[in-house]
Amino acid sequence: MKNESSIVIWEDCAPVVKEAIQRFEERWHPYSASSRRYPIVRLIEEVIDPALATYMDTLPESYAGYVPGAGTGLGFSAIIRMVGLEAMVRMQRQLLRQFIKTVEQKTTTDEYFIATLESLTGLVWDCACKRPKRSSSTKGVNLNAQRKHDFCELCGNQTEFAAFMTTVADQHINDIELEDRKKLELSHQYCEEHRPKLPDGEWNPTYRQAKRSLTQFNIELTRLTHQCANRSKPHAMSGDELIDSYFFQLMLRLTLQSADKAELRNLARRMVDSKLSDTKKKMLVLKRSGFSQAEIGKRILNAKQQPMTRQAVSKALATIRKEFLV
């Protein structure tokens, strides 16, 4: 993935829309929802609207009811201007779920349609979360220039500062209280739970534990994101067939989508905190495939590169949280 862009394009996304999203990424660096000179909705209008209209023209009219604005004379961007980026994400998710429940017949057209809408939903969400090219100074805070969804480096929660600014925007805290709160040195990098130091000045053990596992957290998050981008087959890109199969089966059970970034980040954090190792993932897949614990032990090597005992397999499986079973 690119550092600046986090837009995930689903594998079966319609080619004309896929190409438009790629062009959108190439141009979107100076754009944001808070910029007057480079409003990101304008870029959606210029690049995405024509491609989506071209794609919709190839589909039966019945599909138009599941894309906001399609068939009404309004563009995709026009609906965003009316309801906002985040409301657009919720609206598209609801329409997509309705399509899957009532219309989808597992045809190639349906698969392309779902993948295209998932890609567009992810694009809109990333636009809502995108930082402006230049951040405002904390002196004289400009609420419109603040990104409302700055994630904690270690999980899916908002940073302390982002969470506070959301409260400011939603509850209209007065200027005096705002100045008082700004003096608290709210973290721009971590949420309250993962703040490096506690109010008494002592190091936060939760922060230390999460920081030590940051590399594994990023690995799990990348796998989850890849699998969400193509739910039709194992696609975690872990380099191991059994691990890829685990993420495939887990995502089939969950309803998470690529745009659910906070939920995916929190899921990755819970995986790491619960010590859901790759070995345990392999055990779960083999167990689901009908292997006995003794047979699983013969197929999986321990730290000494020796087959695991049935007792060791049983003990490992017993420590896995219910939410991670497949």
Short mmCIF file of C-alpha atoms in Angstrom, two decimals:
data_model
loop_
_atom_site.label_atom_id
_atom_site.label_comp_id
_atom_site.label_asym_id
_atom_site.label_seq_id
_atom_site.Cartn_x
_atom_site.Cartn_y
_atom_site.Cartn_z
CA MET A 1 0.00 0.00 0.00
CA LYS A 2 1.09 3.58 -0.56
CA ASN A 3 1.77 5.68 2.50
CA GLU A 4 -0.56 8.52 1.48
CA SER A 5 -3.39 6.43 0.08
CA SER A 6 -5.26 3.68 1.80
CA ILE A 7 -7.99 3.13 -0.77
CA VAL A 8 -8.55 -0.59 -1.32
CA ILE A 9 -9.76 -1.56 -4.78
CA TRP A 10 -11.57 -4.89 -4.81
CA GLU A 11 -10.28 -7.45 -7.28
CA ASP A 12 -13.55 -7.68 -9.24
CA CYS A 13 -14.15 -3.93 -9.36
CA ALA A 14 -15.39 -2.78 -12.77
CA PRO A 15 -12.33 -1.82 -14.88
CA VAL A 16 -13.62 1.65 -15.75
CA VAL A 17 -14.19 2.45 -12.07
CA LYS A 18 -10.92 0.83 -11.02
CA GLU A 19 -9.00 2.99 -13.47
CA ALA A 20 -10.82 6.08 -12.22
CA ILE A 21 -9.96 5.30 -8.58
CA GLN A 22 -6.31 4.89 -9.54
CA ARG A 23 -6.35 8.29 -11.28
CA PHE A 24 -8.12 9.73 -8.27
CA GLU A 25 -5.29 8.50 -6.01
CA GLU A 26 -2.68 10.05 -8.28
CA ARG A 27 -4.31 13.47 -7.95
CA TRP A 28 -5.74 13.55 -4.43
CA HIS A 29 -2.63 14.60 -2.46
CA PRO A 30 -3.60 18.30 -2.00
CA TYR A 31 -7.32 17.56 -1.63
CA SER A 32 -9.32 17.15 1.58
CA ALA A 33 -12.85 17.65 2.89
CA SER A 34 -11.69 20.76 4.74
CA SER A 35 -9.85 22.48 1.89
CA ARG A 36 -11.54 25.39 0.09
CA ARG A 37 -9.05 25.48 -2.73
CA TYR A 38 -8.94 21.70 -3.20
CA PRO A 39 -12.27 20.27 -1.98
CA ILE A 40 -12.15 16.52 -2.34
CA VAL A 41 -15.78 16.25 -3.42
CA ARG A 42 -14.88 18.27 -6.50
CA LEU A 43 -12.25 15.69 -7.38
CA ILE A 44 -14.86 12.94 -6.95
CA GLU A 45 -17.10 14.86 -9.35
CA GLU A 46 -14.34 15.25 -11.94
CA VAL A 47 -12.92 11.72 -11.85
CA ILE A 48 -15.36 9.27 -10.26
CA ASP A 49 -18.75 10.54 -11.46
CA PRO A 50 -18.10 10.02 -15.20
CA ALA A 51 -16.63 6.54 -14.68
CA LEU A 52 -19.50 5.45 -12.44
CA ALA A 53 -22.05 6.78 -14.93
CA THR A 54 -20.36 4.85 -17.74
CA TYR A 55 -20.41 1.68 -15.66
CA MET A 56 -24.06 2.08 -14.62
CA ASP A 57 -25.06 2.43 -18.27
CA THR A 58 -23.91 -1.18 -18.80
CA LEU A 59 -26.20 -2.55 -16.06
CA PRO A 60 -29.94 -3.24 -15.95
CA GLU A 61 -32.01 -0.31 -14.66
CA SER A 62 -32.87 -2.25 -11.50
CA TYR A 63 -29.28 -1.87 -10.25
CA ALA A 64 -29.56 1.93 -10.20
CA GLY A 65 -31.65 1.85 -7.03
CA TYR A 66 -28.65 0.59 -5.07
CA VAL A 67 -26.30 3.45 -5.97
CA PRO A 68 -27.09 6.87 -4.44
CA GLY A 69 -27.94 9.31 -7.21
CA ALA A 70 -27.95 6.78 -10.06
CA GLY A 71 -31.03 7.07 -12.25
CA THR A 72 -32.11 10.38 -10.66
CA GLY A 73 -30.03 12.79 -12.71
CA LEU A 74 -27.75 13.47 -9.75
CA GLY A 75 -24.13 12.40 -9.67
CA PHE A 76 -22.41 10.41 -6.95
CA SER A 77 -20.68 13.60 -5.78
CA ALA A 78 -23.96 15.55 -5.66
CA ILE A 79 -25.36 13.13 -3.09
CA ILE A 80 -22.17 13.48 -1.05
CA ARG A 81 -22.59 17.26 -1.05
CA MET A 82 -26.15 16.84 0.19
CA VAL A 83 -25.52 14.34 3.01
CA GLY A 84 -21.78 14.45 3.75
CA LEU A 85 -19.04 11.85 3.34
CA GLU A 86 -19.73 9.78 6.44
CA ALA A 87 -23.49 9.68 5.85
CA MET A 88 -22.76 8.59 2.27
CA VAL A 89 -20.76 5.63 3.59
CA ARG A 90 -23.63 4.56 5.85
CA MET A 91 -26.14 4.99 3.04
CA GLN A 92 -24.11 2.94 0.56
CA ARG A 93 -23.52 0.16 3.07
CA GLN A 94 -27.24 -0.08 3.78
CA LEU A 95 -28.09 -0.20 0.07
CA LEU A 96 -25.41 -2.80 -0.59
CA ARG A 97 -26.64 -5.04 2.23
CA GLN A 98 -30.16 -4.73 0.84
CA PHE A 99 -28.90 -5.70 -2.63
CA ILE A 100 -27.10 -8.76 -1.27
CA LYS A 101 -30.14 -9.91 0.70
CA THR A 102 -32.82 -9.33 -1.94
CA VAL A 103 -31.26 -9.24 -5.42
CA GLU A 104 -27.89 -10.95 -5.60
CA GLN A 105 -27.89 -14.24 -7.52
CA LYS A 106 -24.13 -14.90 -7.45
CA THR A 107 -23.75 -13.99 -11.11
CA THR A 108 -20.59 -12.43 -12.50
CA THR A 109 -22.47 -9.16 -12.95
CA ASP A 110 -23.50 -9.22 -9.29
CA GLU A 111 -19.94 -9.94 -8.14
CA TYR A 112 -18.57 -7.05 -10.21
CA PHE A 113 -21.31 -4.76 -8.92
CA ILE A 114 -20.63 -5.63 -5.26
CA ALA A 115 -16.87 -5.27 -5.68
CA THR A 116 -17.32 -1.91 -7.40
CA LEU A 117 -19.57 -0.53 -4.67
CA GLU A 118 -17.25 -1.84 -1.95
CA SER A 119 -14.35 -0.04 -3.65
CA LEU A 120 -16.33 3.21 -3.90
CA THR A 121 -17.42 2.94 -0.26
CA GLY A 122 -13.81 2.58 0.77
CA LEU A 123 -12.87 5.59 -1.34
CA VAL A 124 -15.54 7.77 0.29
CA TRP A 125 -14.48 6.68 3.77
CA ASP A 126 -10.83 7.44 3.03
CA CYS A 127 -11.86 10.87 1.75
CA ALA A 128 -13.64 11.50 5.06
CA CYS A 129 -10.51 10.48 6.96
CA LYS A 130 -7.89 12.18 4.79
CA ARG A 131 -5.65 14.83 6.30
CA PRO A 132 -5.45 18.23 4.63
CA LYS A 133 -2.16 18.92 2.88
CA ARG A 134 -1.11 21.33 5.61
CA SER A 135 -2.32 20.86 9.17
CA SER A 136 -3.55 23.91 11.06
CA SER A 137 -1.58 25.18 14.00
CA THR A 138 -2.98 24.35 17.40
CA LYS A 139 -3.06 28.10 18.01
CA GLY A 140 -6.54 29.25 17.12
CA VAL A 141 -7.86 25.75 16.37
CA ASN A 142 -9.83 25.52 13.13
CA LEU A 143 -12.35 22.74 13.64
CA ASN A 144 -12.96 22.32 9.92
CA ALA A 145 -9.26 21.61 9.38
CA GLN A 146 -9.16 18.78 11.89
CA ARG A 147 -9.41 15.21 10.72
CA LYS A 148 -12.24 13.63 12.72
CA HIS A 149 -10.90 10.11 12.48
CA ASP A 150 -7.24 10.16 13.42
CA PHE A 151 -6.64 6.65 14.68
CA CYS A 152 -4.45 5.74 17.61
CA GLU A 153 -1.20 4.24 16.35
CA LEU A 154 -1.90 1.08 18.35
CA CYS A 155 -5.62 0.40 17.81
CA GLY A 156 -8.81 1.62 16.12
CA ASN A 157 -9.76 4.28 18.68
CA GLN A 158 -9.43 7.98 17.95
CA THR A 159 -6.40 9.76 19.35
CA GLU A 160 -7.07 11.81 22.47
CA PHE A 161 -6.91 15.03 20.49
CA ALA A 162 -9.11 13.77 17.64
CA ALA A 163 -11.70 12.49 20.12
CA PHE A 164 -11.73 15.84 21.90
CA MET A 165 -12.08 17.78 18.66
CA THR A 166 -15.02 15.57 17.69
CA THR A 167 -16.63 16.49 21.01
CA VAL A 168 -15.95 20.16 20.31
CA ALA A 169 -17.61 19.94 16.90
CA ASP A 170 -20.60 17.93 18.11
CA GLN A 171 -21.28 19.75 21.37
CA HIS A 172 -20.07 23.27 20.50
CA ILE A 173 -17.82 23.67 23.55
CA ASN A 174 -17.22 27.34 24.24
CA ASP A 175 -13.88 29.04 23.60
CA ILE A 176 -12.90 29.31 27.28
CA GLU A 177 -13.37 25.59 27.92
CA LEU A 178 -11.59 24.80 24.67
CA GLU A 179 -8.53 26.80 25.74
CA ASP A 180 -8.50 25.00 29.11
CA ARG A 181 -8.66 21.57 27.48
CA LYS A 182 -5.96 22.39 24.95
CA LYS A 183 -3.56 22.94 27.85
CA LEU A 184 -3.95 19.28 28.87
CA GLU A 185 -1.51 18.24 26.11
CA LEU A 186 -3.85 15.75 24.50
CA SER A 187 -2.04 13.14 22.46
CA HIS A 188 -2.15 13.39 18.65
CA GLN A 189 -0.72 9.88 18.35
CA TYR A 190 -2.45 7.69 20.95
CA CYS A 191 -5.89 7.16 22.44
CA GLU A 192 -6.59 7.51 26.15
CA GLU A 193 -6.12 3.78 26.72
CA HIS A 194 -2.72 3.70 25.02
CA ARG A 195 -1.38 7.04 26.24
CA PRO A 196 2.34 6.45 27.10
CA LYS A 197 2.10 7.89 30.61
CA LEU A 198 -0.67 7.78 33.18
CA PRO A 199 -2.02 10.94 34.88
CA ASP A 200 0.33 10.31 37.82
CA GLY A 201 3.34 10.37 35.49
CA GLU A 202 4.02 6.63 35.62
CA TRP A 203 4.51 4.65 32.40
CA ASN A 204 1.31 3.06 31.13
CA PRO A 205 1.75 -0.77 31.03
CA THR A 206 -0.97 -1.06 28.38
CA TYR A 207 1.02 1.28 26.13
CA ARG A 208 4.22 -0.66 26.68
CA GLN A 209 2.57 -3.98 25.88
CA ALA A 210 0.92 -2.63 22.74
CA LYS A 211 4.10 -0.89 21.61
CA ARG A 212 6.08 -4.13 21.86
CA SER A 213 3.55 -5.84 19.60
CA LEU A 214 3.21 -2.99 17.07
CA THR A 215 4.91 -4.93 14.29
CA GLN A 216 2.57 -7.90 14.68
CA PHE A 217 -0.40 -5.53 14.92
CA ASN A 218 0.50 -4.03 11.54
CA ILE A 219 0.94 -7.51 10.05
CA GLU A 220 -2.51 -8.64 11.22
CA LEU A 221 -4.10 -5.39 10.06
CA THR A 222 -2.57 -5.78 6.61
CA ARG A 223 -3.85 -9.35 6.34
CA LEU A 224 -7.35 -8.36 7.41
CA THR A 225 -7.39 -5.47 4.95
CA HIS A 226 -6.23 -7.66 2.06
CA GLN A 227 -8.83 -10.31 2.86
CA CYS A 228 -11.63 -7.71 3.05
CA ALA A 229 -10.64 -6.53 -0.40
CA ASN A 230 -11.44 -9.94 -1.86
CA ARG A 231 -13.81 -11.98 0.28
CA SER A 232 -14.47 -14.58 -2.42
CA LYS A 233 -11.23 -16.49 -1.85
CA PRO A 234 -8.23 -16.63 0.55
CA HIS A 235 -6.44 -13.35 -0.06
CA ALA A 236 -4.62 -12.38 3.17
CA MET A 237 -1.29 -12.66 1.32
CA SER A 238 0.50 -14.04 4.40
CA GLY A 239 2.67 -16.42 2.41
CA ASP A 240 1.13 -19.48 4.10
CA GLU A 241 -1.86 -21.34 2.67
CA LEU A 242 -3.29 -22.32 6.07
CA ILE A 243 -3.03 -18.78 7.47
CA ASP A 244 -4.67 -17.35 4.36
CA SER A 245 -7.43 -19.92 4.76
CA TYR A 246 -7.95 -18.82 8.37
CA PHE A 247 -8.50 -15.18 7.43
CA PHE A 248 -10.80 -16.23 4.59
CA GLN A 249 -12.97 -18.27 6.94
CA LEU A 250 -12.93 -15.58 9.64
CA MET A 251 -14.09 -12.86 7.24
CA LEU A 252 -16.88 -15.11 5.95
CA ARG A 253 -18.21 -15.24 9.51
CA LEU A 254 -17.84 -11.52 10.18
CA THR A 255 -19.62 -8.66 8.41
CA LEU A 256 -16.66 -6.29 8.31
CA GLN A 257 -15.89 -4.42 5.10
CA SER A 258 -12.84 -2.57 3.84
CA ALA A 259 -14.33 0.75 4.92
CA ASP A 260 -14.69 -0.44 8.53
CA LYS A 261 -11.20 0.74 9.37
CA ALA A 262 -11.74 1.35 13.09
CA GLU A 263 -13.29 -2.10 13.53
CA LEU A 264 -10.51 -3.79 11.56
CA ARG A 265 -7.84 -2.03 13.59
CA ASN A 266 -9.47 -3.02 16.87
CA LEU A 267 -9.84 -6.60 15.65
CA ALA A 268 -6.12 -6.70 14.81
CA ARG A 269 -5.32 -5.32 18.26
CA ARG A 270 -7.46 -7.99 19.98
CA MET A 271 -5.78 -10.70 17.91
CA VAL A 272 -2.37 -9.58 19.08
CA ASP A 273 -3.35 -8.97 22.71
CA SER A 274 -4.95 -12.42 22.97
CA LYS A 275 -1.79 -14.01 21.53
CA LEU A 276 -3.56 -15.51 18.53
CA SER A 277 -0.38 -16.80 16.92
CA ASP A 278 -0.04 -18.08 13.36
CA THR A 279 0.38 -21.58 14.82
CA LYS A 280 -3.02 -21.32 16.49
CA LYS A 281 -4.57 -20.05 13.26
CA LYS A 282 -3.23 -23.13 11.45
CA MET A 283 -4.61 -25.40 14.18
CA LEU A 284 -8.07 -23.90 13.81
CA VAL A 285 -8.07 -24.43 10.04
CA LEU A 286 -6.91 -28.02 10.37
CA LYS A 287 -9.47 -28.70 13.09
CA ARG A 288 -12.21 -27.28 10.87
CA SER A 289 -11.00 -29.60 8.10
CA GLY A 290 -11.61 -32.63 10.32
CA PHE A 291 -8.14 -33.39 11.62
CA SER A 292 -7.83 -34.80 15.13
CA GLN A 293 -5.60 -33.12 17.70
CA ALA A 294 -3.01 -35.85 17.30
CA GLU A 295 -3.03 -35.39 13.52
CA ILE A 296 -2.76 -31.61 13.90
CA GLY A 297 0.27 -32.09 16.15
CA LYS A 298 2.02 -34.15 13.48
CA ARG A 299 1.48 -31.45 10.85
CA ILE A 300 2.60 -28.48 12.97
CA LEU A 301 6.10 -28.14 14.39
CA ASN A 302 6.89 -26.55 17.74
CA ALA A 303 9.67 -24.05 18.50
CA LYS A 304 12.20 -26.90 18.44
CA GLN A 305 11.02 -27.93 14.95
CA GLN A 306 9.49 -31.12 16.32
CA PRO A 307 5.89 -32.35 15.96
CA MET A 308 3.61 -31.08 18.72
CA THR A 309 1.99 -33.48 21.16
CA ARG A 310 -1.77 -33.93 21.31
CA GLN A 311 -1.73 -32.38 24.78
CA ALA A 312 0.10 -29.29 23.52
CA VAL A 313 -2.41 -28.86 20.69
CA SER A 314 -5.32 -29.25 23.12
CA LYS A 315 -3.84 -26.67 25.48
CA ALA A 316 -3.23 -24.18 22.67
CA LEU A 317 -6.76 -24.54 21.26
CA ALA A 318 -8.26 -24.04 24.73
CA THR A 319 -6.66 -20.58 25.00
CA ILE A 320 -8.28 -19.21 21.82
CA ARG A 321 -11.09 -16.73 22.35
CA LYS A 322 -14.49 -17.63 20.98
CA GLU A 323 -14.56 -14.60 18.66
CA PHE A 324 -11.58 -15.99 16.73
CA LEU A 325 -12.94 -19.50 16.14
CA VAL A 326 -13.73 -20.54 12.57
#
